[in-house]
């Protein structure tokens, strides 16, 4: 594959597809310097090419955590200035401290493109990171569930949460922004229904439909949780349960980190749940996974929709 990409670039050095594919390959190998050069060409040449935009953001984040924070910040600032209507560029400029205002959620195009790219080796990557969120949510729910239940796995990904939910399920549905993730989830054969789409819109189309909704490692792509919590409340039946994680922040509110994801403070989570009408059953701090050799702290939350 590398030879094909390089041959294409001999004929057209600005070719966005070849630059993106070669850059992604080099980034996977850890050749960040050359990956950056190719991904920059791809992202700057083609603002509408979501995969290239996503990969360029990823290499800027990688450079930032590998001792090149100023380079990453300067490049993100230049990218956003060059493409002022590009939501992905603006998001990364904000995340990397390049002066852009943080949005209240990660752009849908960025989430979809990133997870479409991860789908095939997603499970293996998470295993290497010591990913524990499905187990944490299942343990938090165990004292409260009364099967059989109609369950929604929100932001289902490849279906890792479903392995824990299936024994409790009368029916199990899944929704995810990434069509490629949905295809991987289908292969597990655990879901009665799987749909690719935006979560809040899905919830609003399914009022009073579920006894349990889980969102494992999903709300870190949202800053403001008001819409998703109120929509989940409407989608649950009386005494229905919602269980989710957020990346933990020591601040009171929510904040955008250089990873491009959001972290939420306990005070903010409690206030948002109260505003949505939920009753809190449990809230505990734990470790979701490792990232760059460091533990990522999370809050594991279970709540009930009082009738």
mmCIF file of C-alpha atoms in Angstrom:
data_model
loop_
_atom_site.group_PDB
_atom_site.id
_atom_site.type_symbol
_atom_site.label_atom_id
_atom_site.label_comp_id
_atom_site.label_asym_id
_atom_site.label_seq_id
_atom_site.Cartn_x
_atom_site.Cartn_y
_atom_site.Cartn_z
ATOM 1 C CA UNK A 1 0.000 0.000 0.000
ATOM 2 C CA UNK A 2 2.786 2.446 0.870
ATOM 3 C CA UNK A 3 4.381 2.022 -2.553
ATOM 4 C CA UNK A 4 1.059 2.765 -4.248
ATOM 5 C CA UNK A 5 0.564 5.941 -2.219
ATOM 6 C CA UNK A 6 4.098 7.144 -2.956
ATOM 7 C CA UNK A 7 3.663 6.409 -6.670
ATOM 8 C CA UNK A 8 0.443 8.434 -6.695
ATOM 9 C CA UNK A 9 2.260 11.326 -5.024
ATOM 10 C CA UNK A 10 5.016 11.244 -7.646
ATOM 11 C CA UNK A 11 2.350 11.963 -10.241
ATOM 12 C CA UNK A 12 0.493 14.490 -8.073
ATOM 13 C CA UNK A 13 2.272 15.658 -4.884
ATOM 14 C CA UNK A 14 -0.899 17.438 -3.684
ATOM 15 C CA UNK A 15 -3.183 14.393 -4.049
ATOM 16 C CA UNK A 16 -5.341 14.607 -0.870
ATOM 17 C CA UNK A 17 -6.263 10.932 -0.772
ATOM 18 C CA UNK A 18 -2.707 9.658 -1.219
ATOM 19 C CA UNK A 19 -1.336 12.163 1.300
ATOM 20 C CA UNK A 20 -3.999 11.219 3.838
ATOM 21 C CA UNK A 21 -3.563 7.464 3.422
ATOM 22 C CA UNK A 22 0.230 7.637 3.535
ATOM 23 C CA UNK A 23 0.120 10.024 6.491
ATOM 24 C CA UNK A 24 -2.236 7.738 8.403
ATOM 25 C CA UNK A 25 0.033 4.768 7.712
ATOM 26 C CA UNK A 26 3.109 6.656 8.925
ATOM 27 C CA UNK A 27 1.250 7.892 12.022
ATOM 28 C CA UNK A 28 0.319 4.298 12.861
ATOM 29 C CA UNK A 29 4.018 3.390 12.636
ATOM 30 C CA UNK A 30 5.021 6.247 14.913
ATOM 31 C CA UNK A 31 6.758 8.274 12.196
ATOM 32 C CA UNK A 32 5.065 11.443 13.382
ATOM 33 C CA UNK A 33 7.333 13.904 11.579
ATOM 34 C CA UNK A 34 6.586 12.587 8.095
ATOM 35 C CA UNK A 35 2.974 11.743 8.955
ATOM 36 C CA UNK A 36 2.466 15.390 9.902
ATOM 37 C CA UNK A 37 3.826 16.647 6.574
ATOM 38 C CA UNK A 38 1.512 14.447 4.501
ATOM 39 C CA UNK A 39 -1.565 14.945 6.664
ATOM 40 C CA UNK A 40 -1.094 18.710 6.628
ATOM 41 C CA UNK A 41 -1.071 18.684 2.827
ATOM 42 C CA UNK A 42 -4.223 16.565 2.740
ATOM 43 C CA UNK A 43 -6.141 18.643 5.293
ATOM 44 C CA UNK A 44 -5.203 22.000 3.775
ATOM 45 C CA UNK A 45 -5.935 20.894 0.207
ATOM 46 C CA UNK A 46 -9.366 19.435 0.926
ATOM 47 C CA UNK A 47 -11.488 21.037 3.694
ATOM 48 C CA UNK A 48 -14.426 18.724 2.942
ATOM 49 C CA UNK A 49 -12.393 15.498 3.216
ATOM 50 C CA UNK A 50 -13.439 14.358 6.698
ATOM 51 C CA UNK A 51 -10.905 11.551 7.048
ATOM 52 C CA UNK A 52 -8.025 13.909 6.237
ATOM 53 C CA UNK A 53 -9.313 16.552 8.646
ATOM 54 C CA UNK A 54 -9.703 13.926 11.368
ATOM 55 C CA UNK A 55 -6.236 12.476 10.855
ATOM 56 C CA UNK A 56 -4.599 15.903 10.822
ATOM 57 C CA UNK A 57 -6.232 16.673 14.160
ATOM 58 C CA UNK A 58 -4.976 13.351 15.494
ATOM 59 C CA UNK A 59 -1.383 14.004 14.479
ATOM 60 C CA UNK A 60 -1.505 17.486 16.040
ATOM 61 C CA UNK A 61 -2.692 15.945 19.311
ATOM 62 C CA UNK A 62 0.047 13.299 19.100
ATOM 63 C CA UNK A 63 2.702 15.959 18.516
ATOM 64 C CA UNK A 64 1.329 17.971 21.427
ATOM 65 C CA UNK A 65 1.730 15.118 23.919
ATOM 66 C CA UNK A 66 5.128 14.111 22.484
ATOM 67 C CA UNK A 67 6.855 17.372 23.362
ATOM 68 C CA UNK A 68 5.813 19.488 20.365
ATOM 69 C CA UNK A 69 2.986 21.451 21.998
ATOM 70 C CA UNK A 70 3.974 24.794 20.454
ATOM 71 C CA UNK A 71 4.184 23.339 16.951
ATOM 72 C CA UNK A 72 0.799 21.661 17.378
ATOM 73 C CA UNK A 73 -0.773 24.845 18.731
ATOM 74 C CA UNK A 74 0.669 27.030 15.956
ATOM 75 C CA UNK A 75 -0.420 24.596 13.252
ATOM 76 C CA UNK A 76 -3.922 24.315 14.713
ATOM 77 C CA UNK A 77 -4.197 28.106 14.805
ATOM 78 C CA UNK A 78 -3.088 28.393 11.169
ATOM 79 C CA UNK A 79 -5.482 25.610 10.132
ATOM 80 C CA UNK A 80 -8.466 27.311 11.781
ATOM 81 C CA UNK A 81 -7.492 30.681 10.289
ATOM 82 C CA UNK A 82 -7.217 29.139 6.832
ATOM 83 C CA UNK A 83 -10.537 27.292 7.169
ATOM 84 C CA UNK A 84 -12.684 29.458 9.503
ATOM 85 C CA UNK A 85 -15.900 27.522 8.761
ATOM 86 C CA UNK A 86 -14.321 24.095 9.284
ATOM 87 C CA UNK A 87 -15.810 22.760 12.545
ATOM 88 C CA UNK A 88 -13.091 20.105 12.887
ATOM 89 C CA UNK A 89 -10.294 22.672 12.551
ATOM 90 C CA UNK A 90 -12.002 24.981 15.057
ATOM 91 C CA UNK A 91 -12.483 22.121 17.512
ATOM 92 C CA UNK A 92 -8.815 21.151 17.447
ATOM 93 C CA UNK A 93 -7.703 24.779 17.666
ATOM 94 C CA UNK A 94 -9.753 25.105 20.855
ATOM 95 C CA UNK A 95 -8.547 21.781 22.263
ATOM 96 C CA UNK A 96 -4.888 22.621 21.686
ATOM 97 C CA UNK A 97 -5.116 26.129 23.148
ATOM 98 C CA UNK A 98 -4.824 27.964 19.843
ATOM 99 C CA UNK A 99 -7.339 30.657 20.707
ATOM 100 C CA UNK A 100 -10.555 29.288 19.201
ATOM 101 C CA UNK A 101 -13.665 29.170 21.373
ATOM 102 C CA UNK A 102 -14.571 25.659 22.558
ATOM 103 C CA UNK A 103 -17.777 24.256 21.115
ATOM 104 C CA UNK A 104 -20.309 22.506 23.362
ATOM 105 C CA UNK A 105 -19.770 19.153 21.625
ATOM 106 C CA UNK A 106 -17.265 17.472 19.355
ATOM 107 C CA UNK A 107 -18.385 17.987 15.722
ATOM 108 C CA UNK A 108 -20.451 15.032 14.507
ATOM 109 C CA UNK A 109 -18.303 14.730 11.386
ATOM 110 C CA UNK A 110 -15.193 14.319 13.542
ATOM 111 C CA UNK A 111 -16.759 11.652 15.770
ATOM 112 C CA UNK A 112 -18.139 9.733 12.806
ATOM 113 C CA UNK A 113 -14.934 9.892 10.775
ATOM 114 C CA UNK A 114 -12.687 8.991 13.724
ATOM 115 C CA UNK A 115 -14.698 5.923 14.680
ATOM 116 C CA UNK A 116 -15.197 4.800 11.096
ATOM 117 C CA UNK A 117 -11.397 4.743 10.944
ATOM 118 C CA UNK A 118 -11.023 2.874 14.249
ATOM 119 C CA UNK A 119 -13.758 0.284 13.699
ATOM 120 C CA UNK A 120 -11.818 -2.731 12.435
ATOM 121 C CA UNK A 121 -9.203 -2.844 15.200
ATOM 122 C CA UNK A 122 -11.149 -0.917 17.847
ATOM 123 C CA UNK A 123 -11.558 -3.818 20.289
ATOM 124 C CA UNK A 124 -7.862 -4.729 20.165
ATOM 125 C CA UNK A 125 -6.821 -1.105 20.751
ATOM 126 C CA UNK A 126 -9.091 -0.777 23.773
ATOM 127 C CA UNK A 127 -7.812 -4.040 25.204
ATOM 128 C CA UNK A 128 -4.273 -2.656 25.003
ATOM 129 C CA UNK A 129 -5.437 0.438 26.912
ATOM 130 C CA UNK A 130 -6.906 -1.620 29.746
ATOM 131 C CA UNK A 131 -10.413 -0.362 28.926
ATOM 132 C CA UNK A 132 -12.814 -1.141 31.792
ATOM 133 C CA UNK A 133 -15.924 0.981 31.216
ATOM 134 C CA UNK A 134 -18.401 -1.796 30.276
ATOM 135 C CA UNK A 135 -17.426 -3.759 33.384
ATOM 136 C CA UNK A 136 -17.736 -0.661 35.581
ATOM 137 C CA UNK A 137 -21.199 0.174 34.260
ATOM 138 C CA UNK A 138 -22.413 -3.419 34.573
ATOM 139 C CA UNK A 139 -21.210 -3.598 38.186
ATOM 140 C CA UNK A 140 -22.902 -0.293 39.035
ATOM 141 C CA UNK A 141 -26.177 -1.461 37.486
ATOM 142 C CA UNK A 142 -26.245 -4.968 38.960
ATOM 143 C CA UNK A 143 -27.937 -4.036 42.286
ATOM 144 C CA UNK A 144 -30.702 -2.125 40.486
ATOM 145 C CA UNK A 145 -31.751 -4.086 37.370
ATOM 146 C CA UNK A 146 -34.910 -6.190 37.307
ATOM 147 C CA UNK A 147 -34.851 -8.185 34.059
ATOM 148 C CA UNK A 148 -36.165 -8.730 31.494
ATOM 149 C CA UNK A 149 -35.658 -5.215 30.170
ATOM 150 C CA UNK A 150 -35.949 -3.304 26.909
ATOM 151 C CA UNK A 151 -32.450 -1.834 26.653
ATOM 152 C CA UNK A 152 -30.736 0.795 24.505
ATOM 153 C CA UNK A 153 -26.943 0.702 24.176
ATOM 154 C CA UNK A 154 -26.355 4.373 23.291
ATOM 155 C CA UNK A 155 -23.120 4.995 21.401
ATOM 156 C CA UNK A 156 -22.811 1.226 21.135
ATOM 157 C CA UNK A 157 -19.596 1.138 19.100
ATOM 158 C CA UNK A 158 -18.633 -2.425 18.244
ATOM 159 C CA UNK A 159 -20.891 -3.852 20.951
ATOM 160 C CA UNK A 160 -18.570 -4.331 23.929
ATOM 161 C CA UNK A 161 -21.290 -3.167 26.340
ATOM 162 C CA UNK A 162 -23.788 -5.601 24.817
ATOM 163 C CA UNK A 163 -21.877 -8.570 26.200
ATOM 164 C CA UNK A 164 -22.935 -7.404 29.685
ATOM 165 C CA UNK A 165 -26.429 -6.227 28.739
ATOM 166 C CA UNK A 166 -27.674 -9.225 26.788
ATOM 167 C CA UNK A 167 -28.436 -11.422 29.869
ATOM 168 C CA UNK A 168 -30.756 -8.672 31.172
ATOM 169 C CA UNK A 169 -32.460 -7.956 27.856
ATOM 170 C CA UNK A 170 -35.919 -8.706 26.569
ATOM 171 C CA UNK A 171 -34.833 -6.600 23.584
ATOM 172 C CA UNK A 172 -31.495 -4.890 22.951
ATOM 173 C CA UNK A 173 -31.093 -1.958 20.556
ATOM 174 C CA UNK A 174 -27.969 -0.013 19.648
ATOM 175 C CA UNK A 175 -27.291 3.362 18.057
ATOM 176 C CA UNK A 176 -23.972 4.924 17.023
ATOM 177 C CA UNK A 177 -22.877 7.835 14.817
ATOM 178 C CA UNK A 178 -20.387 5.612 12.988
ATOM 179 C CA UNK A 179 -21.795 3.290 10.285
ATOM 180 C CA UNK A 180 -18.556 1.273 10.366
ATOM 181 C CA UNK A 181 -18.963 0.665 14.100
ATOM 182 C CA UNK A 182 -22.549 -0.471 13.520
ATOM 183 C CA UNK A 183 -21.324 -3.008 10.960
ATOM 184 C CA UNK A 184 -18.882 -4.401 13.526
ATOM 185 C CA UNK A 185 -21.634 -4.550 16.167
ATOM 186 C CA UNK A 186 -23.878 -6.507 13.785
ATOM 187 C CA UNK A 187 -21.289 -9.274 13.658
ATOM 188 C CA UNK A 188 -21.797 -9.991 17.363
ATOM 189 C CA UNK A 189 -25.400 -11.029 16.726
ATOM 190 C CA UNK A 190 -26.532 -9.634 20.101
ATOM 191 C CA UNK A 191 -28.779 -6.756 19.034
ATOM 192 C CA UNK A 192 -32.389 -6.899 17.855
ATOM 193 C CA UNK A 193 -31.979 -3.488 16.199
ATOM 194 C CA UNK A 194 -28.963 -1.379 15.226
ATOM 195 C CA UNK A 195 -29.061 2.088 13.689
ATOM 196 C CA UNK A 196 -26.434 4.594 12.597
ATOM 197 C CA UNK A 197 -27.381 8.092 13.664
ATOM 198 C CA UNK A 198 -27.139 10.954 16.134
ATOM 199 C CA UNK A 199 -28.089 9.996 19.677
ATOM 200 C CA UNK A 200 -30.404 12.848 20.727
ATOM 201 C CA UNK A 201 -32.436 12.556 17.518
ATOM 202 C CA UNK A 202 -32.729 8.795 18.058
ATOM 203 C CA UNK A 203 -33.907 9.242 21.652
ATOM 204 C CA UNK A 204 -36.532 11.783 20.611
ATOM 205 C CA UNK A 205 -37.879 9.323 18.027
ATOM 206 C CA UNK A 206 -38.314 6.684 20.761
ATOM 207 C CA UNK A 207 -40.338 8.192 23.632
ATOM 208 C CA UNK A 208 -41.062 5.968 26.653
ATOM 209 C CA UNK A 209 -39.450 3.010 24.864
ATOM 210 C CA UNK A 210 -36.743 1.686 27.192
ATOM 211 C CA UNK A 211 -36.296 0.345 30.720
ATOM 212 C CA UNK A 212 -32.523 0.866 30.629
ATOM 213 C CA UNK A 213 -30.197 3.101 28.623
ATOM 214 C CA UNK A 214 -26.419 2.808 28.856
ATOM 215 C CA UNK A 215 -23.841 5.236 27.470
ATOM 216 C CA UNK A 216 -20.374 3.774 27.940
ATOM 217 C CA UNK A 217 -17.625 6.311 27.220
ATOM 218 C CA UNK A 218 -20.030 8.391 25.104
ATOM 219 C CA UNK A 219 -20.635 11.652 26.953
ATOM 220 C CA UNK A 220 -16.938 12.579 26.719
ATOM 221 C CA UNK A 221 -17.773 13.677 23.148
ATOM 222 C CA UNK A 222 -20.343 16.121 24.518
ATOM 223 C CA UNK A 223 -19.623 19.097 26.717
ATOM 224 C CA UNK A 224 -23.113 20.312 27.543
ATOM 225 C CA UNK A 225 -25.165 17.303 28.698
ATOM 226 C CA UNK A 226 -28.533 19.088 28.953
ATOM 227 C CA UNK A 227 -30.012 17.882 25.648
ATOM 228 C CA UNK A 228 -28.861 14.286 25.882
ATOM 229 C CA UNK A 229 -30.038 13.881 29.484
ATOM 230 C CA UNK A 230 -33.466 15.398 28.863
ATOM 231 C CA UNK A 231 -33.843 13.230 25.745
ATOM 232 C CA UNK A 232 -32.823 10.108 27.662
ATOM 233 C CA UNK A 233 -35.362 10.983 30.364
ATOM 234 C CA UNK A 234 -38.098 11.181 27.712
ATOM 235 C CA UNK A 235 -37.004 7.896 26.129
ATOM 236 C CA UNK A 236 -37.161 5.971 29.417
ATOM 237 C CA UNK A 237 -40.283 4.500 30.974
ATOM 238 C CA UNK A 238 -41.196 5.113 34.607
ATOM 239 C CA UNK A 239 -38.542 3.673 36.949
ATOM 240 C CA UNK A 240 -36.239 3.297 33.950
ATOM 241 C CA UNK A 241 -32.479 3.404 34.524
ATOM 242 C CA UNK A 242 -29.704 5.382 32.849
ATOM 243 C CA UNK A 243 -26.071 4.412 33.406
ATOM 244 C CA UNK A 244 -23.140 6.288 31.898
ATOM 245 C CA UNK A 245 -19.558 7.419 32.335
ATOM 246 C CA UNK A 246 -17.894 10.783 31.893
ATOM 247 C CA UNK A 247 -14.206 11.587 32.045
ATOM 248 C CA UNK A 248 -13.671 13.165 35.459
ATOM 249 C CA UNK A 249 -12.665 16.793 35.885
ATOM 250 C CA UNK A 250 -11.596 18.411 39.146
ATOM 251 C CA UNK A 251 -13.327 21.598 38.026
ATOM 252 C CA UNK A 252 -16.977 22.212 38.772
ATOM 253 C CA UNK A 253 -18.187 22.421 35.174
ATOM 254 C CA UNK A 254 -17.077 20.771 31.940
ATOM 255 C CA UNK A 255 -13.955 21.462 29.918
ATOM 256 C CA UNK A 256 -12.392 20.564 26.578
ATOM 257 C CA UNK A 257 -9.031 18.800 26.878
ATOM 258 C CA UNK A 258 -6.163 18.609 24.403
ATOM 259 C CA UNK A 259 -7.359 15.101 23.469
ATOM 260 C CA UNK A 260 -10.386 16.760 21.870
ATOM 261 C CA UNK A 261 -12.688 15.124 24.425
ATOM 262 C CA UNK A 262 -14.596 16.728 27.280
ATOM 263 C CA UNK A 263 -14.251 16.120 31.010
ATOM 264 C CA UNK A 264 -17.033 16.803 33.503
ATOM 265 C CA UNK A 265 -16.937 17.786 37.155
ATOM 266 C CA UNK A 266 -19.082 16.024 39.726
ATOM 267 C CA UNK A 267 -20.957 19.216 40.603
ATOM 268 C CA UNK A 268 -21.891 19.774 36.965
ATOM 269 C CA UNK A 269 -23.065 16.176 36.530
ATOM 270 C CA UNK A 270 -25.247 16.342 39.638
ATOM 271 C CA UNK A 271 -26.801 19.647 38.560
ATOM 272 C CA UNK A 272 -27.469 18.409 35.008
ATOM 273 C CA UNK A 273 -29.108 15.220 36.281
ATOM 274 C CA UNK A 274 -31.261 17.175 38.698
ATOM 275 C CA UNK A 275 -32.344 19.582 35.955
ATOM 276 C CA UNK A 276 -33.345 16.647 33.727
ATOM 277 C CA UNK A 277 -35.452 15.129 36.505
ATOM 278 C CA UNK A 278 -33.373 12.063 37.342
ATOM 279 C CA UNK A 279 -32.894 10.571 40.797
ATOM 280 C CA UNK A 280 -29.295 9.619 41.592
ATOM 281 C CA UNK A 281 -28.659 5.992 42.559
ATOM 282 C CA UNK A 282 -24.850 5.945 42.529
ATOM 283 C CA UNK A 283 -21.875 8.057 41.495
ATOM 284 C CA UNK A 284 -18.334 6.740 41.873
ATOM 285 C CA UNK A 285 -14.892 7.749 40.637
ATOM 286 C CA UNK A 286 -12.814 5.056 38.940
ATOM 287 C CA UNK A 287 -10.267 4.456 36.166
ATOM 288 C CA UNK A 288 -11.661 4.046 32.642
ATOM 289 C CA UNK A 289 -8.431 3.113 30.823
ATOM 290 C CA UNK A 290 -4.816 4.150 30.297
ATOM 291 C CA UNK A 291 -3.815 6.849 27.818
ATOM 292 C CA UNK A 292 -0.225 7.810 27.011
ATOM 293 C CA UNK A 293 0.798 5.706 30.003
ATOM 294 C CA UNK A 294 -1.453 7.581 32.429
ATOM 295 C CA UNK A 295 -4.775 6.542 34.002
ATOM 296 C CA UNK A 296 -7.905 8.284 32.713
ATOM 297 C CA UNK A 297 -10.255 8.942 35.638
ATOM 298 C CA UNK A 298 -13.989 8.657 35.096
ATOM 299 C CA UNK A 299 -17.256 9.064 36.971
ATOM 300 C CA UNK A 300 -19.565 6.043 36.800
ATOM 301 C CA UNK A 301 -23.156 7.198 37.231
ATOM 302 C CA UNK A 302 -26.485 5.368 37.572
ATOM 303 C CA UNK A 303 -29.792 7.221 37.828
ATOM 304 C CA UNK A 304 -33.509 6.448 37.803
ATOM 305 C CA UNK A 305 -36.431 8.107 36.054
ATOM 306 C CA UNK A 306 -39.008 8.381 38.791
ATOM 307 C CA UNK A 307 -42.551 7.773 37.497
#
